[in-house]
mmCIF file of C-alpha atoms in Angstrom:
data_model
loop_
_atom_site.group_PDB
_atom_site.id
_atom_site.type_symbol
_atom_site.label_atom_id
_atom_site.label_comp_id
_atom_site.label_asym_id
_atom_site.label_seq_id
_atom_site.Cartn_x
_atom_site.Cartn_y
_atom_site.Cartn_z
ATOM 1 C CA UNK A 1 28.664 30.529 27.418
ATOM 2 C CA UNK A 2 26.071 28.137 28.747
ATOM 3 C CA UNK A 3 26.795 26.616 32.156
ATOM 4 C CA UNK A 4 23.970 24.090 31.829
ATOM 5 C CA UNK A 5 25.033 20.430 31.766
ATOM 6 C CA UNK A 6 23.798 18.124 28.994
ATOM 7 C CA UNK A 7 21.726 16.201 31.546
ATOM 8 C CA UNK A 8 20.006 19.443 32.551
ATOM 9 C CA UNK A 9 19.555 20.417 28.895
ATOM 10 C CA UNK A 10 17.809 17.143 28.121
ATOM 11 C CA UNK A 11 15.511 17.547 31.143
ATOM 12 C CA UNK A 12 14.595 21.024 29.907
ATOM 13 C CA UNK A 13 13.971 19.849 26.343
ATOM 14 C CA UNK A 14 11.866 16.856 27.391
ATOM 15 C CA UNK A 15 9.821 19.128 29.674
ATOM 16 C CA UNK A 16 8.701 21.083 26.610
ATOM 17 C CA UNK A 17 5.443 20.379 24.821
ATOM 18 C CA UNK A 18 6.707 17.789 22.312
ATOM 19 C CA UNK A 19 4.729 15.753 19.825
ATOM 20 C CA UNK A 20 5.032 11.955 20.052
ATOM 21 C CA UNK A 21 7.131 11.976 16.870
ATOM 22 C CA UNK A 22 9.511 14.621 18.228
ATOM 23 C CA UNK A 23 9.792 12.813 21.556
ATOM 24 C CA UNK A 24 10.845 9.634 19.730
ATOM 25 C CA UNK A 25 13.421 11.560 17.723
ATOM 26 C CA UNK A 26 14.793 13.305 20.819
ATOM 27 C CA UNK A 27 15.084 10.031 22.691
ATOM 28 C CA UNK A 28 16.920 8.503 19.746
ATOM 29 C CA UNK A 29 19.405 11.399 19.654
ATOM 30 C CA UNK A 30 19.978 11.366 23.402
ATOM 31 C CA UNK A 31 20.702 7.617 23.377
ATOM 32 C CA UNK A 32 23.043 7.984 20.370
ATOM 33 C CA UNK A 33 24.930 10.840 22.041
ATOM 34 C CA UNK A 34 25.292 8.934 25.296
ATOM 35 C CA UNK A 35 26.655 5.882 23.449
ATOM 36 C CA UNK A 36 29.088 8.014 21.439
ATOM 37 C CA UNK A 37 27.527 7.378 18.031
ATOM 38 C CA UNK A 38 26.994 11.068 17.378
ATOM 39 C CA UNK A 39 28.064 14.320 19.027
ATOM 40 C CA UNK A 40 27.685 18.082 18.872
ATOM 41 C CA UNK A 41 29.498 20.123 16.241
ATOM 42 C CA UNK A 42 32.481 22.129 17.611
ATOM 43 C CA UNK A 43 30.853 25.390 16.485
ATOM 44 C CA UNK A 44 27.769 24.600 18.599
ATOM 45 C CA UNK A 45 29.448 23.495 21.825
ATOM 46 C CA UNK A 46 29.645 27.029 23.280
ATOM 47 C CA UNK A 47 25.920 27.546 22.663
ATOM 48 C CA UNK A 48 23.037 26.413 24.788
ATOM 49 C CA UNK A 49 21.878 22.988 23.612
ATOM 50 C CA UNK A 50 18.438 23.348 22.034
ATOM 51 C CA UNK A 51 15.653 21.192 20.680
ATOM 52 C CA UNK A 52 16.368 22.563 17.198
ATOM 53 C CA UNK A 53 19.990 21.373 17.424
ATOM 54 C CA UNK A 54 18.836 17.980 18.689
ATOM 55 C CA UNK A 55 16.505 17.572 15.702
ATOM 56 C CA UNK A 56 19.316 18.559 13.316
ATOM 57 C CA UNK A 57 21.430 15.850 14.928
ATOM 58 C CA UNK A 58 18.559 13.405 14.419
ATOM 59 C CA UNK A 59 18.672 14.081 10.658
ATOM 60 C CA UNK A 60 22.426 13.423 10.672
ATOM 61 C CA UNK A 61 21.859 10.250 12.682
ATOM 62 C CA UNK A 62 19.412 8.987 10.039
ATOM 63 C CA UNK A 63 22.014 9.558 7.344
ATOM 64 C CA UNK A 64 24.572 7.584 9.356
ATOM 65 C CA UNK A 65 22.069 4.767 9.823
ATOM 66 C CA UNK A 66 21.206 4.815 6.114
ATOM 67 C CA UNK A 67 24.864 4.492 5.132
ATOM 68 C CA UNK A 68 25.377 1.667 7.621
ATOM 69 C CA UNK A 69 22.271 -0.152 6.365
ATOM 70 C CA UNK A 70 23.387 0.110 2.732
ATOM 71 C CA UNK A 71 26.870 -1.132 3.625
ATOM 72 C CA UNK A 72 25.391 -4.068 5.534
ATOM 73 C CA UNK A 73 23.032 -4.900 2.634
ATOM 74 C CA UNK A 74 26.044 -5.395 0.361
ATOM 75 C CA UNK A 75 28.282 -7.109 2.938
ATOM 76 C CA UNK A 76 25.530 -9.547 3.962
ATOM 77 C CA UNK A 77 24.185 -10.221 0.471
ATOM 78 C CA UNK A 78 22.836 -13.801 0.331
ATOM 79 C CA UNK A 79 24.775 -16.170 -1.906
ATOM 80 C CA UNK A 80 21.657 -16.908 -3.981
ATOM 81 C CA UNK A 81 21.139 -13.238 -4.977
ATOM 82 C CA UNK A 82 22.544 -12.780 -8.495
ATOM 83 C CA UNK A 83 23.148 -9.821 -10.788
ATOM 84 C CA UNK A 84 22.535 -10.568 -14.485
ATOM 85 C CA UNK A 85 24.690 -8.371 -16.720
ATOM 86 C CA UNK A 86 25.726 -10.572 -19.669
ATOM 87 C CA UNK A 87 23.855 -12.256 -22.521
ATOM 88 C CA UNK A 88 25.168 -15.647 -21.425
ATOM 89 C CA UNK A 89 23.818 -15.143 -17.896
ATOM 90 C CA UNK A 90 20.480 -14.014 -19.303
ATOM 91 C CA UNK A 91 20.128 -17.043 -21.590
ATOM 92 C CA UNK A 92 20.939 -19.334 -18.677
ATOM 93 C CA UNK A 93 18.349 -17.520 -16.556
ATOM 94 C CA UNK A 94 15.649 -17.886 -19.225
ATOM 95 C CA UNK A 95 16.317 -21.642 -19.303
ATOM 96 C CA UNK A 96 16.062 -21.817 -15.497
ATOM 97 C CA UNK A 97 12.837 -19.766 -15.487
ATOM 98 C CA UNK A 98 11.342 -22.224 -18.001
ATOM 99 C CA UNK A 99 11.767 -25.016 -15.445
ATOM 100 C CA UNK A 100 9.756 -23.162 -12.777
ATOM 101 C CA UNK A 101 6.022 -23.651 -12.222
ATOM 102 C CA UNK A 102 5.635 -20.284 -10.463
ATOM 103 C CA UNK A 103 7.928 -17.277 -10.119
ATOM 104 C CA UNK A 104 7.850 -13.874 -8.405
ATOM 105 C CA UNK A 105 8.292 -10.837 -10.663
ATOM 106 C CA UNK A 106 8.959 -7.141 -10.058
ATOM 107 C CA UNK A 107 10.044 -4.130 -12.077
ATOM 108 C CA UNK A 108 12.209 -1.228 -10.961
ATOM 109 C CA UNK A 109 11.334 1.990 -12.754
ATOM 110 C CA UNK A 110 12.174 5.673 -13.110
ATOM 111 C CA UNK A 111 8.902 6.574 -11.375
ATOM 112 C CA UNK A 112 5.285 5.562 -10.886
ATOM 113 C CA UNK A 113 3.695 6.991 -14.046
ATOM 114 C CA UNK A 114 3.014 4.006 -16.296
ATOM 115 C CA UNK A 115 2.660 6.283 -19.348
ATOM 116 C CA UNK A 116 5.928 8.224 -19.138
ATOM 117 C CA UNK A 117 8.282 6.358 -16.812
ATOM 118 C CA UNK A 118 10.500 3.485 -17.895
ATOM 119 C CA UNK A 119 11.733 0.146 -16.622
ATOM 120 C CA UNK A 120 15.322 0.310 -15.342
ATOM 121 C CA UNK A 121 15.506 -3.295 -14.162
ATOM 122 C CA UNK A 122 13.570 -6.532 -13.710
ATOM 123 C CA UNK A 123 13.861 -8.962 -10.811
ATOM 124 C CA UNK A 124 12.768 -12.581 -10.476
ATOM 125 C CA UNK A 125 12.580 -15.135 -7.707
ATOM 126 C CA UNK A 126 12.863 -18.769 -8.781
ATOM 127 C CA UNK A 127 11.465 -20.776 -5.833
ATOM 128 C CA UNK A 128 12.403 -24.256 -7.090
ATOM 129 C CA UNK A 129 15.988 -23.218 -7.868
ATOM 130 C CA UNK A 130 16.104 -20.937 -4.792
ATOM 131 C CA UNK A 131 17.542 -18.076 -6.856
ATOM 132 C CA UNK A 132 16.729 -14.368 -6.671
ATOM 133 C CA UNK A 133 18.051 -12.250 -9.526
ATOM 134 C CA UNK A 134 18.121 -8.669 -10.738
ATOM 135 C CA UNK A 135 18.637 -7.621 -14.362
ATOM 136 C CA UNK A 136 19.603 -3.926 -14.651
ATOM 137 C CA UNK A 137 18.791 -2.376 -18.042
ATOM 138 C CA UNK A 138 19.022 1.387 -17.601
ATOM 139 C CA UNK A 139 21.154 2.325 -14.593
ATOM 140 C CA UNK A 140 23.484 5.309 -14.784
ATOM 141 C CA UNK A 141 27.233 4.862 -14.512
ATOM 142 C CA UNK A 142 29.778 2.852 -16.416
ATOM 143 C CA UNK A 143 29.010 -0.588 -14.986
ATOM 144 C CA UNK A 144 28.219 -2.972 -17.892
ATOM 145 C CA UNK A 145 24.561 -3.921 -18.243
ATOM 146 C CA UNK A 146 22.254 -5.288 -20.899
ATOM 147 C CA UNK A 147 20.038 -3.239 -23.209
ATOM 148 C CA UNK A 148 16.398 -3.011 -22.112
ATOM 149 C CA UNK A 149 14.895 -4.017 -25.464
ATOM 150 C CA UNK A 150 17.262 -6.998 -25.734
ATOM 151 C CA UNK A 151 16.364 -8.165 -22.215
ATOM 152 C CA UNK A 152 12.602 -7.868 -22.746
ATOM 153 C CA UNK A 153 12.844 -9.665 -26.082
ATOM 154 C CA UNK A 154 14.802 -12.522 -24.511
ATOM 155 C CA UNK A 155 12.356 -12.698 -21.598
ATOM 156 C CA UNK A 156 9.267 -12.647 -23.843
ATOM 157 C CA UNK A 157 8.788 -16.462 -23.866
ATOM 158 C CA UNK A 158 8.682 -16.373 -20.056
ATOM 159 C CA UNK A 159 6.531 -13.250 -19.782
ATOM 160 C CA UNK A 160 3.959 -14.638 -22.233
ATOM 161 C CA UNK A 161 3.882 -18.223 -20.907
ATOM 162 C CA UNK A 162 0.563 -18.740 -19.090
ATOM 163 C CA UNK A 163 1.777 -22.056 -17.699
ATOM 164 C CA UNK A 164 4.371 -20.277 -15.562
ATOM 165 C CA UNK A 165 2.431 -18.631 -12.746
ATOM 166 C CA UNK A 166 3.515 -15.110 -11.809
ATOM 167 C CA UNK A 167 3.312 -13.693 -8.294
ATOM 168 C CA UNK A 168 3.631 -9.932 -7.806
ATOM 169 C CA UNK A 169 2.966 -7.171 -5.318
ATOM 170 C CA UNK A 170 0.766 -4.533 -7.010
ATOM 171 C CA UNK A 171 0.514 -6.485 -10.254
ATOM 172 C CA UNK A 172 -1.548 -3.798 -12.009
ATOM 173 C CA UNK A 173 1.452 -1.468 -12.037
ATOM 174 C CA UNK A 174 3.933 -4.044 -13.333
ATOM 175 C CA UNK A 175 1.607 -5.330 -16.056
ATOM 176 C CA UNK A 176 1.109 -1.743 -17.207
ATOM 177 C CA UNK A 177 4.871 -1.088 -17.171
ATOM 178 C CA UNK A 178 5.581 -4.111 -19.385
ATOM 179 C CA UNK A 179 2.832 -2.987 -21.780
ATOM 180 C CA UNK A 180 4.291 0.522 -21.774
ATOM 181 C CA UNK A 181 7.368 -1.015 -23.477
ATOM 182 C CA UNK A 182 5.349 -3.091 -25.948
ATOM 183 C CA UNK A 183 5.285 -6.373 -24.015
ATOM 184 C CA UNK A 184 2.780 -8.131 -21.772
ATOM 185 C CA UNK A 185 2.861 -10.166 -18.572
ATOM 186 C CA UNK A 186 0.574 -13.169 -18.748
ATOM 187 C CA UNK A 187 -0.133 -15.877 -16.217
ATOM 188 C CA UNK A 188 -0.467 -13.689 -13.124
ATOM 189 C CA UNK A 189 -1.903 -15.978 -10.444
ATOM 190 C CA UNK A 190 -1.427 -13.936 -7.264
ATOM 191 C CA UNK A 191 -1.058 -10.332 -6.167
ATOM 192 C CA UNK A 192 0.111 -10.130 -2.560
ATOM 193 C CA UNK A 193 -1.248 -6.588 -2.239
ATOM 194 C CA UNK A 194 -4.853 -7.407 -3.217
ATOM 195 C CA UNK A 195 -4.675 -10.718 -1.343
ATOM 196 C CA UNK A 196 -3.794 -8.824 1.827
ATOM 197 C CA UNK A 197 -6.915 -6.700 1.342
ATOM 198 C CA UNK A 198 -8.857 -9.982 1.401
ATOM 199 C CA UNK A 199 -7.130 -11.293 4.529
ATOM 200 C CA UNK A 200 -7.133 -8.046 6.513
ATOM 201 C CA UNK A 201 -8.892 -5.023 5.055
ATOM 202 C CA UNK A 202 -7.869 -2.924 8.071
ATOM 203 C CA UNK A 203 -4.117 -2.876 7.456
ATOM 204 C CA UNK A 204 -2.617 0.550 8.085
ATOM 205 C CA UNK A 205 -0.432 0.077 5.009
ATOM 206 C CA UNK A 206 -0.449 -2.423 2.157
ATOM 207 C CA UNK A 207 3.128 -1.656 1.097
ATOM 208 C CA UNK A 208 5.372 -4.706 0.868
ATOM 209 C CA UNK A 209 7.991 -3.118 3.143
ATOM 210 C CA UNK A 210 5.346 -2.593 5.849
ATOM 211 C CA UNK A 211 3.799 -6.064 5.555
ATOM 212 C CA UNK A 212 7.093 -7.990 5.632
ATOM 213 C CA UNK A 213 8.058 -7.083 9.225
ATOM 214 C CA UNK A 214 4.548 -7.777 10.479
ATOM 215 C CA UNK A 215 3.892 -11.127 8.812
ATOM 216 C CA UNK A 216 7.322 -12.473 7.907
ATOM 217 C CA UNK A 217 9.368 -11.086 10.800
ATOM 218 C CA UNK A 218 11.793 -9.503 8.323
ATOM 219 C CA UNK A 219 12.899 -5.930 8.886
ATOM 220 C CA UNK A 220 12.649 -4.123 5.592
ATOM 221 C CA UNK A 221 13.436 -0.448 5.003
ATOM 222 C CA UNK A 222 11.354 1.511 2.519
ATOM 223 C CA UNK A 223 12.874 3.102 -0.579
ATOM 224 C CA UNK A 224 12.712 6.572 0.983
ATOM 225 C CA UNK A 225 14.369 5.372 4.181
ATOM 226 C CA UNK A 226 17.243 3.820 2.255
ATOM 227 C CA UNK A 227 17.828 6.310 -0.505
ATOM 228 C CA UNK A 228 15.930 9.513 0.330
ATOM 229 C CA UNK A 229 12.715 10.910 -1.128
ATOM 230 C CA UNK A 230 14.258 12.414 -4.256
ATOM 231 C CA UNK A 231 16.483 9.470 -5.163
ATOM 232 C CA UNK A 232 16.123 7.674 -8.484
ATOM 233 C CA UNK A 233 16.576 3.907 -8.593
ATOM 234 C CA UNK A 234 18.527 4.125 -11.847
ATOM 235 C CA UNK A 235 21.228 6.126 -10.012
ATOM 236 C CA UNK A 236 21.726 3.462 -7.322
ATOM 237 C CA UNK A 237 24.942 1.386 -7.620
ATOM 238 C CA UNK A 238 24.247 -2.090 -8.944
ATOM 239 C CA UNK A 239 25.474 -3.971 -5.885
ATOM 240 C CA UNK A 240 22.972 -2.105 -3.734
ATOM 241 C CA UNK A 241 20.277 -2.327 -6.427
ATOM 242 C CA UNK A 242 20.682 -6.110 -6.482
ATOM 243 C CA UNK A 243 20.300 -6.362 -2.703
ATOM 244 C CA UNK A 244 17.152 -4.221 -2.786
ATOM 245 C CA UNK A 245 15.441 -5.565 -5.925
ATOM 246 C CA UNK A 246 16.143 -9.266 -5.356
ATOM 247 C CA UNK A 247 14.894 -8.920 -1.791
ATOM 248 C CA UNK A 248 11.644 -7.439 -3.131
ATOM 249 C CA UNK A 249 10.741 -10.526 -5.159
ATOM 250 C CA UNK A 250 12.072 -12.796 -2.404
ATOM 251 C CA UNK A 251 9.753 -11.118 0.130
ATOM 252 C CA UNK A 252 6.882 -11.169 -2.365
ATOM 253 C CA UNK A 253 7.250 -14.932 -2.756
ATOM 254 C CA UNK A 254 7.447 -15.496 0.991
ATOM 255 C CA UNK A 255 4.388 -13.305 1.566
ATOM 256 C CA UNK A 256 2.539 -15.284 -1.123
ATOM 257 C CA UNK A 257 3.330 -18.537 0.697
ATOM 258 C CA UNK A 258 2.083 -17.044 3.971
ATOM 259 C CA UNK A 259 -1.133 -15.746 2.368
ATOM 260 C CA UNK A 260 -1.800 -18.920 0.386
ATOM 261 C CA UNK A 261 -1.431 -21.015 3.543
ATOM 262 C CA UNK A 262 -3.964 -18.941 5.474
ATOM 263 C CA UNK A 263 -6.394 -18.439 2.624
ATOM 264 C CA UNK A 264 -6.459 -22.205 2.041
ATOM 265 C CA UNK A 265 -8.171 -22.463 5.438
ATOM 266 C CA UNK A 266 -11.050 -20.464 3.902
ATOM 267 C CA UNK A 267 -11.766 -22.419 0.695
ATOM 268 C CA UNK A 268 -14.616 -20.217 -0.514
ATOM 269 C CA UNK A 269 -12.492 -17.084 -0.030
ATOM 270 C CA UNK A 270 -9.569 -18.693 -1.858
ATOM 271 C CA UNK A 271 -11.818 -19.741 -4.744
ATOM 272 C CA UNK A 272 -13.316 -16.254 -4.950
ATOM 273 C CA UNK A 273 -9.879 -14.624 -4.912
ATOM 274 C CA UNK A 274 -8.492 -16.852 -7.668
ATOM 275 C CA UNK A 275 -11.559 -16.784 -9.922
ATOM 276 C CA UNK A 276 -12.676 -13.156 -9.476
ATOM 277 C CA UNK A 277 -10.002 -10.914 -7.983
ATOM 278 C CA UNK A 278 -7.021 -12.207 -9.983
ATOM 279 C CA UNK A 279 -8.688 -12.080 -13.440
ATOM 280 C CA UNK A 280 -9.989 -8.630 -12.494
ATOM 281 C CA UNK A 281 -6.395 -7.352 -12.353
ATOM 282 C CA UNK A 282 -6.178 -7.447 -16.151
ATOM 283 C CA UNK A 283 -9.561 -5.750 -16.452
ATOM 284 C CA UNK A 284 -8.321 -2.917 -14.224
ATOM 285 C CA UNK A 285 -5.183 -2.485 -16.348
ATOM 286 C CA UNK A 286 -7.362 -2.198 -19.477
ATOM 287 C CA UNK A 287 -9.734 0.235 -17.780
ATOM 288 C CA UNK A 288 -6.904 2.477 -16.615
ATOM 289 C CA UNK A 289 -5.272 2.397 -20.047
ATOM 290 C CA UNK A 290 -8.403 2.987 -22.135
ATOM 291 C CA UNK A 291 -10.717 4.868 -19.806
ATOM 292 C CA UNK A 292 -14.477 4.424 -19.789
ATOM 293 C CA UNK A 293 -17.477 6.500 -20.829
ATOM 294 C CA UNK A 294 -20.114 7.680 -18.366
ATOM 295 C CA UNK A 295 -23.651 7.750 -19.791
ATOM 296 C CA UNK A 296 -24.486 11.246 -18.531
ATOM 297 C CA UNK A 297 -27.952 11.251 -20.138
ATOM 298 C CA UNK A 298 -28.890 8.078 -18.273
ATOM 299 C CA UNK A 299 -27.318 9.396 -15.075
ATOM 300 C CA UNK A 300 -29.501 12.503 -15.295
ATOM 301 C CA UNK A 301 -32.624 10.422 -15.970
ATOM 302 C CA UNK A 302 -31.845 7.999 -13.139
ATOM 303 C CA UNK A 303 -31.089 10.880 -10.788
ATOM 304 C CA UNK A 304 -34.527 12.351 -11.464
ATOM 305 C CA UNK A 305 -36.172 8.976 -10.770
ATOM 306 C CA UNK A 306 -34.356 8.757 -7.438
ATOM 307 C CA UNK A 307 -35.342 12.326 -6.532
ATOM 308 C CA UNK A 308 -39.018 11.604 -7.255
ATOM 309 C CA UNK A 309 -38.940 8.375 -5.241
ATOM 310 C CA UNK A 310 -37.242 10.137 -2.299
ATOM 311 C CA UNK A 311 -39.859 12.908 -2.302
ATOM 312 C CA UNK A 312 -42.717 10.391 -2.372
ATOM 313 C CA UNK A 313 -41.190 8.484 0.562
ATOM 314 C CA UNK A 314 -40.708 11.727 2.502
ATOM 315 C CA UNK A 315 -44.361 12.667 2.061
ATOM 316 C CA UNK A 316 -45.558 9.210 3.168
ATOM 317 C CA UNK A 317 -43.261 9.178 6.227
ATOM 318 C CA UNK A 318 -44.333 12.679 7.305
ATOM 319 C CA UNK A 319 -48.005 11.726 6.888
ATOM 320 C CA UNK A 320 -47.588 8.609 9.066
ATOM 321 C CA UNK A 321 -45.496 10.248 11.790
ATOM 322 C CA UNK A 322 -47.097 13.703 12.085
ATOM 323 C CA UNK A 323 -49.833 12.489 14.507
ATOM 324 C CA UNK A 324 -47.027 11.468 16.912
ATOM 325 C CA UNK A 325 -45.018 14.686 16.521
ATOM 326 C CA UNK A 326 -45.181 17.354 19.287
ATOM 327 C CA UNK A 327 -43.330 20.189 17.540
ATOM 328 C CA UNK A 328 -44.915 23.361 16.175
ATOM 329 C CA UNK A 329 -42.972 23.485 12.887
ATOM 330 C CA UNK A 330 -43.449 20.790 10.197
ATOM 331 C CA UNK A 331 -41.704 17.491 10.929
ATOM 332 C CA UNK A 332 -38.187 17.349 9.444
ATOM 333 C CA UNK A 333 -37.336 13.698 8.849
ATOM 334 C CA UNK A 334 -33.660 14.613 8.478
ATOM 335 C CA UNK A 335 -33.549 15.905 12.059
ATOM 336 C CA UNK A 336 -32.455 13.282 14.605
ATOM 337 C CA UNK A 337 -33.745 15.500 17.455
ATOM 338 C CA UNK A 338 -37.254 15.485 15.957
ATOM 339 C CA UNK A 339 -37.317 11.968 14.560
ATOM 340 C CA UNK A 340 -36.128 9.907 17.530
ATOM 341 C CA UNK A 341 -38.923 10.832 19.958
ATOM 342 C CA UNK A 342 -41.531 10.899 17.177
ATOM 343 C CA UNK A 343 -40.581 7.493 15.789
ATOM 344 C CA UNK A 344 -40.362 6.076 19.318
ATOM 345 C CA UNK A 345 -43.987 7.096 19.962
ATOM 346 C CA UNK A 346 -45.101 5.744 16.590
ATOM 347 C CA UNK A 347 -43.701 2.249 17.151
ATOM 348 C CA UNK A 348 -44.394 2.144 20.899
ATOM 349 C CA UNK A 349 -40.815 1.650 22.101
ATOM 350 C CA UNK A 350 -37.963 3.958 23.049
ATOM 351 C CA UNK A 351 -35.218 4.150 20.465
ATOM 352 C CA UNK A 352 -31.727 4.721 21.961
ATOM 353 C CA UNK A 353 -30.552 6.412 18.766
ATOM 354 C CA UNK A 354 -31.224 6.627 15.025
ATOM 355 C CA UNK A 355 -28.348 4.451 13.877
ATOM 356 C CA UNK A 356 -29.486 2.905 10.597
ATOM 357 C CA UNK A 357 -27.520 -0.332 10.851
ATOM 358 C CA UNK A 358 -27.677 -1.137 14.575
ATOM 359 C CA UNK A 359 -31.032 0.304 15.609
ATOM 360 C CA UNK A 360 -33.370 0.813 12.653
ATOM 361 C CA UNK A 361 -32.535 -2.107 10.349
ATOM 362 C CA UNK A 362 -33.475 -4.844 12.901
ATOM 363 C CA UNK A 363 -36.913 -3.184 13.302
ATOM 364 C CA UNK A 364 -37.641 -2.630 9.596
ATOM 365 C CA UNK A 365 -39.473 -5.952 9.171
ATOM 366 C CA UNK A 366 -41.880 -5.114 12.016
ATOM 367 C CA UNK A 367 -42.574 -1.483 11.134
ATOM 368 C CA UNK A 368 -43.174 -0.441 7.494
ATOM 369 C CA UNK A 369 -42.495 3.210 8.340
ATOM 370 C CA UNK A 370 -38.956 2.315 9.393
ATOM 371 C CA UNK A 371 -38.448 0.366 6.158
ATOM 372 C CA UNK A 372 -39.524 3.472 4.246
ATOM 373 C CA UNK A 373 -37.192 5.670 6.317
ATOM 374 C CA UNK A 374 -34.225 3.396 5.561
ATOM 375 C CA UNK A 375 -35.010 3.482 1.845
ATOM 376 C CA UNK A 376 -35.298 7.265 1.997
ATOM 377 C CA UNK A 377 -31.910 7.521 3.743
ATOM 378 C CA UNK A 378 -30.359 5.268 1.126
#
């Protein structure tokens, strides 16, 4: 039996060579054990506490947190989140949607393949009415819900109405999913995913659940965090599905408001986004659905033209720079070690490096040989 105390065990484990991810997990387990949230299994108590056991406890801790989060999602469900499960509710919703100028839309599906997967529910946010609804159409279980075809048919006047602006996150996917079932989604005016590419192209992630905490200050767990990697949305109980799906469109609308506010400060960017990027969404859907043909004969012909031009430029550059080259072998214009000193002598100034953008491009207008070299590199 181990005589080591838990405090000593933790010191030993933290003294190991741990990755940053493992160190975070270990710290989380230690804090949870000290606060009494989680403990060792009786069968393990007689054994020496190990890093492997700590990481197993971390997995159990995540499951406990997941269950607590799901319970809290249902218990703290906002009063304006509604589940639509009857024809009467749906007809009332369609009437309310008709009164909106813009709405947020999202689909929940069996997967991410727009050719084989199916819609299991549709969610809407109605900003003017301050309502956020989820319509389940293909969830498992015995809870009453409406038929998918009936729901889409009833929603068709809304889906096809260009005068009702639609805001989505990753609109290309949702448009394709509606078309997969024989319907369309017209009037898309904003995609918060592509808009975020315009506002900050260097985001680490463009997922809605990653953008919401950063820009809206709203903690939002991803699907995998809440339900596990192999979970299917259609198997999720409807009370939880409502909390998740309605929050998606609610966050999408709030992110749209945030983006629209900031993009309005850049009028030319806003105009470009609305007149080029948004209409392009439908073009992308068509391209992905129909494919496109590459003109291989022209590609071969054009490739030969480029090869001939590159060879001609290489010959001209070598001819101009050879008098300034000190090496014994022929000048290799692809060698930085040979080109930097040679080009420096040719132009009469020391080049710190051969960086095309920072060093060579500013000098191209003064030295034709550099202009040729940049074209050759291109």
